């Protein structure tokens, strides 16, 4: 059955993939879920209004209530380009679908909303009264009604705020089944988080990552770059058991004191503590060789060298090559702090894919952020691939004039074997050679922070045509 | 550090053939309550190396786990509770994990194991 899905007008590229990930979660299906979507007449894909085909009301409610970006999902009773058309449409909607919700003894509430144009409360009341032809027999209850209805209008707002104008206004009237509970964003907002680090994940994005990873109670989620635990907090809120590792022991073990560390972040919200936190190097992981297919999801934000650089084990020996092995005298061993070497993004992501290929269960998801430069010029950005994984979604979030980060969602479709390991290595080397000249070591950092003149501009100066003007960090 | 974690870790020092399981030197052991989740336990049971878990739990002072276990035992609530306790509620706060081949100690402090290798172990 077709439902009207109204999204919040933000993080546009995340909306449908979040919706589809949640559909897969509640239907119990692994792999990718492709739903049927349709746009209302004359609407632009960036519009908040979309029709989606779902098998049941239950699924619609489950998806909407767990989501972060679905403002509301409605059983559509009518639509039209004018009030007259809308009235006709509602009148022709089958009575047996309407009667149960307007019966005497039930309570209801109607909300009037307008996208793209503010309307006064006078105008709202006016529109509400025009709906009197629907003979509501129940009583109005504004606080806690049995049934909620919404009269929505998508307006012709001109091209002032950058959105292409709808050719004409369109109105929708529907019975609300559910919508996102965005109160959790306020509960978990970073502003009031006890222990923060410079790259702590924004609460809204952390929940989106957990939804893309299909987190649910009883699952085990791992973050190999846990930092202050902001991603695990979101996973824990949705009921998962969590585990995290970081190469920097000060962040993981000490924090900023006994009341201000990763553990206190979980205590703050009454969430179960992570099962384990450890200091480990993702490049040389401490797992036993027989261990595999243990994590249900791996969700992380790897260091890309822009605001936080990655490190791996090795230190001077790897840096200079010629110097003989640096041997630690026995009496200094206990307190020795091993030096670390720079860890390029490409190698980091390769190790992450390798980790996922071995340690994710079949059908488990790998969800991580990958940075891209916005002036790559020629066509679509490319992402690292791995024979064990199928790409599900890429959601871009523009961070600045020059770079974005993309939330990559992949699902494990093939078990890890030795053959796969060599194929993966080959793919990694090919990717590194051909696609990542900008990403190696310092280059991403300088590309982002150097003055505009230094950046390589191709002759025409026309660089960022791919995304519409209103796209910014939160849209 | 919980025994579930211990069951996943090994000493991957260059040259070591089998760094699992790590021996435990317990200085401070704590018991922390964790919510009981049957599905999670059943999923983990398949992944766990049972002998290593039993050994480790004995080192931490818990002797209730049977020497060997099979999937059919998961139906018993009593067994599940013991499994839950050993896997998730026993906590090594301070001590070390010792490589069975080289004797190298991986310190555990404030419950966090430091598995980082030194430059010459890489």
mmCIF file of N, CA, C and O in Angstrom, chain A residues 289-330:
data_model
loop_
_atom_site.group_PDB
_atom_site.id
_atom_site.type_symbol
_atom_site.label_atom_id
_atom_site.label_comp_id
_atom_site.label_asym_id
_atom_site.label_seq_id
_atom_site.Cartn_x
_atom_site.Cartn_y
_atom_site.Cartn_z
ATOM 1 N N UNK A 289 43.552 -15.964 15.907
ATOM 2 C CA UNK A 289 43.373 -16.249 14.483
ATOM 3 C C UNK A 289 42.083 -16.993 14.178
ATOM 4 O O UNK A 289 41.544 -16.872 13.105
ATOM 5 N N UNK A 290 41.554 -17.784 15.126
ATOM 6 C CA UNK A 290 40.339 -18.519 14.808
ATOM 7 C C UNK A 290 39.076 -17.680 14.890
ATOM 8 O O UNK A 290 37.992 -18.116 14.519
ATOM 9 N N UNK A 291 39.213 -16.446 15.372
ATOM 10 C CA UNK A 291 38.027 -15.635 15.634
ATOM 11 C C UNK A 291 37.492 -15.037 14.345
ATOM 12 O O UNK A 291 38.205 -14.414 13.585
ATOM 13 N N UNK A 292 36.210 -15.254 14.093
ATOM 14 C CA UNK A 292 35.624 -14.624 12.922
ATOM 15 C C UNK A 292 34.116 -14.533 13.096
ATOM 16 O O UNK A 292 33.525 -15.218 13.917
ATOM 17 N N UNK A 293 33.524 -13.659 12.295
ATOM 18 C CA UNK A 293 32.070 -13.500 12.245
ATOM 19 C C UNK A 293 31.456 -13.377 13.634
ATOM 20 O O UNK A 293 30.596 -14.155 14.021
ATOM 21 N N UNK A 294 31.953 -12.385 14.363
ATOM 22 C CA UNK A 294 31.455 -12.191 15.723
ATOM 23 C C UNK A 294 30.696 -10.876 15.901
ATOM 24 O O UNK A 294 29.813 -10.785 16.728
ATOM 25 N N UNK A 295 31.001 -9.880 15.067
ATOM 26 C CA UNK A 295 30.312 -8.595 15.213
ATOM 27 C C UNK A 295 29.105 -8.531 14.286
ATOM 28 O O UNK A 295 29.177 -8.938 13.132
ATOM 29 N N UNK A 296 27.999 -7.968 14.797
ATOM 30 C CA UNK A 296 26.830 -7.792 13.941
ATOM 31 C C UNK A 296 26.930 -6.511 13.135
ATOM 32 O O UNK A 296 26.343 -6.396 12.055
ATOM 33 N N UNK A 297 27.674 -5.540 13.678
ATOM 34 C CA UNK A 297 27.861 -4.301 12.930
ATOM 35 C C UNK A 297 29.163 -3.644 13.360
ATOM 36 O O UNK A 297 29.571 -3.757 14.515
ATOM 37 N N UNK A 298 29.804 -2.986 12.415
ATOM 38 C CA UNK A 298 30.982 -2.174 12.731
ATOM 39 C C UNK A 298 30.632 -0.762 12.292
ATOM 40 O O UNK A 298 30.336 -0.524 11.111
ATOM 41 N N UNK A 299 30.625 0.157 13.253
ATOM 42 C CA UNK A 299 30.220 1.534 12.949
ATOM 43 C C UNK A 299 31.337 2.439 13.433
ATOM 44 O O UNK A 299 31.727 2.361 14.589
ATOM 45 N N UNK A 300 31.871 3.288 12.552
ATOM 46 C CA UNK A 300 32.979 4.118 13.019
ATOM 47 C C UNK A 300 33.197 5.346 12.162
ATOM 48 O O UNK A 300 32.620 5.484 11.084
ATOM 49 N N UNK A 301 34.052 6.219 12.671
ATOM 50 C CA UNK A 301 34.458 7.414 11.950
ATOM 51 C C UNK A 301 35.981 7.409 11.954
ATOM 52 O O UNK A 301 36.602 7.910 12.879
ATOM 53 N N UNK A 302 36.612 6.803 10.941
ATOM 54 C CA UNK A 302 38.065 6.661 10.948
ATOM 55 C C UNK A 302 38.737 8.031 10.895
ATOM 56 O O UNK A 302 38.140 8.997 10.422
ATOM 57 N N UNK A 303 39.992 8.144 11.375
ATOM 58 C CA UNK A 303 40.689 9.426 11.296
ATOM 59 C C UNK A 303 41.133 9.676 9.865
ATOM 60 O O UNK A 303 41.787 8.820 9.266
ATOM 61 N N UNK A 304 40.719 10.823 9.283
ATOM 62 C CA UNK A 304 41.164 11.023 7.912
ATOM 63 C C UNK A 304 42.300 12.016 7.788
ATOM 64 O O UNK A 304 42.647 12.417 6.701
ATOM 65 N N UNK A 305 42.859 12.422 8.923
ATOM 66 C CA UNK A 305 44.024 13.286 8.822
ATOM 67 C C UNK A 305 43.696 14.749 8.638
ATOM 68 O O UNK A 305 44.563 15.560 8.402
ATOM 69 N N UNK A 306 42.411 15.116 8.746
ATOM 70 C CA UNK A 306 42.089 16.538 8.603
ATOM 71 C C UNK A 306 42.056 17.179 9.990
ATOM 72 O O UNK A 306 42.789 18.109 10.287
ATOM 73 N N UNK A 307 41.173 16.651 10.880
ATOM 74 C CA UNK A 307 41.130 17.200 12.229
ATOM 75 C C UNK A 307 41.770 16.268 13.244
ATOM 76 O O UNK A 307 42.090 16.655 14.333
ATOM 77 N N UNK A 308 41.947 15.013 12.889
ATOM 78 C CA UNK A 308 42.624 14.065 13.778
ATOM 79 C C UNK A 308 43.366 13.098 12.880
ATOM 80 O O UNK A 308 42.787 12.531 11.965
ATOM 81 N N UNK A 309 44.657 12.936 13.120
ATOM 82 C CA UNK A 309 45.426 12.056 12.250
ATOM 83 C C UNK A 309 45.413 10.641 12.760
ATOM 84 O O UNK A 309 45.329 10.414 13.959
ATOM 85 N N UNK A 310 45.508 9.688 11.868
ATOM 86 C CA UNK A 310 45.554 8.296 12.281
ATOM 87 C C UNK A 310 46.970 7.891 12.641
ATOM 88 O O UNK A 310 47.948 8.455 12.141
ATOM 89 N N UNK A 311 47.082 6.908 13.551
ATOM 90 C CA UNK A 311 48.407 6.379 13.896
ATOM 91 C C UNK A 311 48.330 4.861 13.877
ATOM 92 O O UNK A 311 47.261 4.282 14.102
ATOM 93 N N UNK A 312 49.452 4.216 13.645
ATOM 94 C CA UNK A 312 49.505 2.765 13.746
ATOM 95 C C UNK A 312 50.824 2.399 14.410
ATOM 96 O O UNK A 312 51.723 3.218 14.545
ATOM 97 N N UNK A 313 50.982 1.113 14.773
ATOM 98 C CA UNK A 313 52.209 0.683 15.443
ATOM 99 C C UNK A 313 53.393 0.754 14.502
ATOM 100 O O UNK A 313 53.246 0.644 13.298
ATOM 101 N N UNK A 314 54.554 0.882 15.098
ATOM 102 C CA UNK A 314 55.736 0.763 14.257
ATOM 103 C C UNK A 314 56.759 1.819 14.545
ATOM 104 O O UNK A 314 57.892 1.528 14.872
ATOM 105 N N UNK A 315 56.375 3.043 14.481
ATOM 106 C CA UNK A 315 57.336 4.079 14.839
ATOM 107 C C UNK A 315 58.505 4.182 13.898
ATOM 108 O O UNK A 315 58.404 3.890 12.720
ATOM 109 N N UNK A 316 59.600 4.553 14.452
ATOM 110 C CA UNK A 316 60.753 4.946 13.647
ATOM 111 C C UNK A 316 61.208 3.892 12.668
ATOM 112 O O UNK A 316 61.656 4.184 11.585
ATOM 113 N N UNK A 317 61.082 2.662 13.044
ATOM 114 C CA UNK A 317 61.556 1.618 12.146
ATOM 115 C C UNK A 317 60.885 1.727 10.791
ATOM 116 O O UNK A 317 61.516 1.644 9.755
ATOM 117 N N UNK A 318 59.611 1.941 10.777
ATOM 118 C CA UNK A 318 58.916 2.015 9.499
ATOM 119 C C UNK A 318 59.151 3.337 8.806
ATOM 120 O O UNK A 318 59.194 3.419 7.598
ATOM 121 N N UNK A 319 59.273 4.400 9.611
ATOM 122 C CA UNK A 319 59.416 5.717 9.015
ATOM 123 C C UNK A 319 60.680 5.817 8.175
ATOM 124 O O UNK A 319 60.674 6.285 7.060
ATOM 125 N N UNK A 320 61.803 5.386 8.749
ATOM 126 C CA UNK A 320 63.061 5.620 8.051
ATOM 127 C C UNK A 320 63.560 4.414 7.263
ATOM 128 O O UNK A 320 64.318 4.549 6.340
ATOM 129 N N UNK A 321 63.141 3.226 7.654
ATOM 130 C CA UNK A 321 63.516 2.065 6.864
ATOM 131 C C UNK A 321 64.906 1.542 7.099
ATOM 132 O O UNK A 321 65.104 0.358 7.329
ATOM 133 N N UNK A 322 65.923 2.411 7.067
ATOM 134 C CA UNK A 322 67.301 1.910 7.165
ATOM 135 C C UNK A 322 67.744 1.624 8.583
ATOM 136 O O UNK A 322 68.573 0.771 8.828
ATOM 137 N N UNK A 323 67.206 2.352 9.534
ATOM 138 C CA UNK A 323 67.642 2.155 10.915
ATOM 139 C C UNK A 323 67.270 0.761 11.371
ATOM 140 O O UNK A 323 66.187 0.278 11.106
ATOM 141 N N UNK A 324 68.142 0.130 12.055
ATOM 142 C CA UNK A 324 67.909 -1.243 12.525
ATOM 143 C C UNK A 324 66.751 -1.279 13.511
ATOM 144 O O UNK A 324 66.301 -0.239 13.966
ATOM 145 N N UNK A 325 66.268 -2.453 13.829
ATOM 146 C CA UNK A 325 65.117 -2.556 14.739
ATOM 147 C C UNK A 325 65.427 -1.845 16.041
ATOM 148 O O UNK A 325 66.509 -1.948 16.575
ATOM 149 N N UNK A 326 64.470 -1.108 16.511
ATOM 150 C CA UNK A 326 64.652 -0.347 17.739
ATOM 151 C C UNK A 326 64.281 -1.265 18.889
ATOM 152 O O UNK A 326 63.121 -1.595 19.092
ATOM 153 N N UNK A 327 65.284 -1.735 19.600
ATOM 154 C CA UNK A 327 65.003 -2.693 20.661
ATOM 155 C C UNK A 327 64.901 -1.991 22.001
ATOM 156 O O UNK A 327 65.743 -1.186 22.359
ATOM 157 N N UNK A 328 63.847 -2.325 22.717
ATOM 158 C CA UNK A 328 63.632 -1.686 24.011
ATOM 159 C C UNK A 328 64.416 -2.447 25.087
ATOM 160 O O UNK A 328 64.257 -3.649 25.211
ATOM 161 N N UNK A 329 65.279 -1.755 25.845
ATOM 162 C CA UNK A 329 66.018 -2.454 26.912
ATOM 163 C C UNK A 329 65.025 -3.067 27.902
ATOM 164 O O UNK A 329 63.991 -2.477 28.212
ATOM 165 N N UNK A 330 65.350 -4.262 28.398
ATOM 166 C CA UNK A 330 64.413 -4.988 29.253
ATOM 167 C C UNK A 330 63.921 -4.204 30.455
ATOM 168 O O UNK A 330 62.756 -4.280 30.823
#
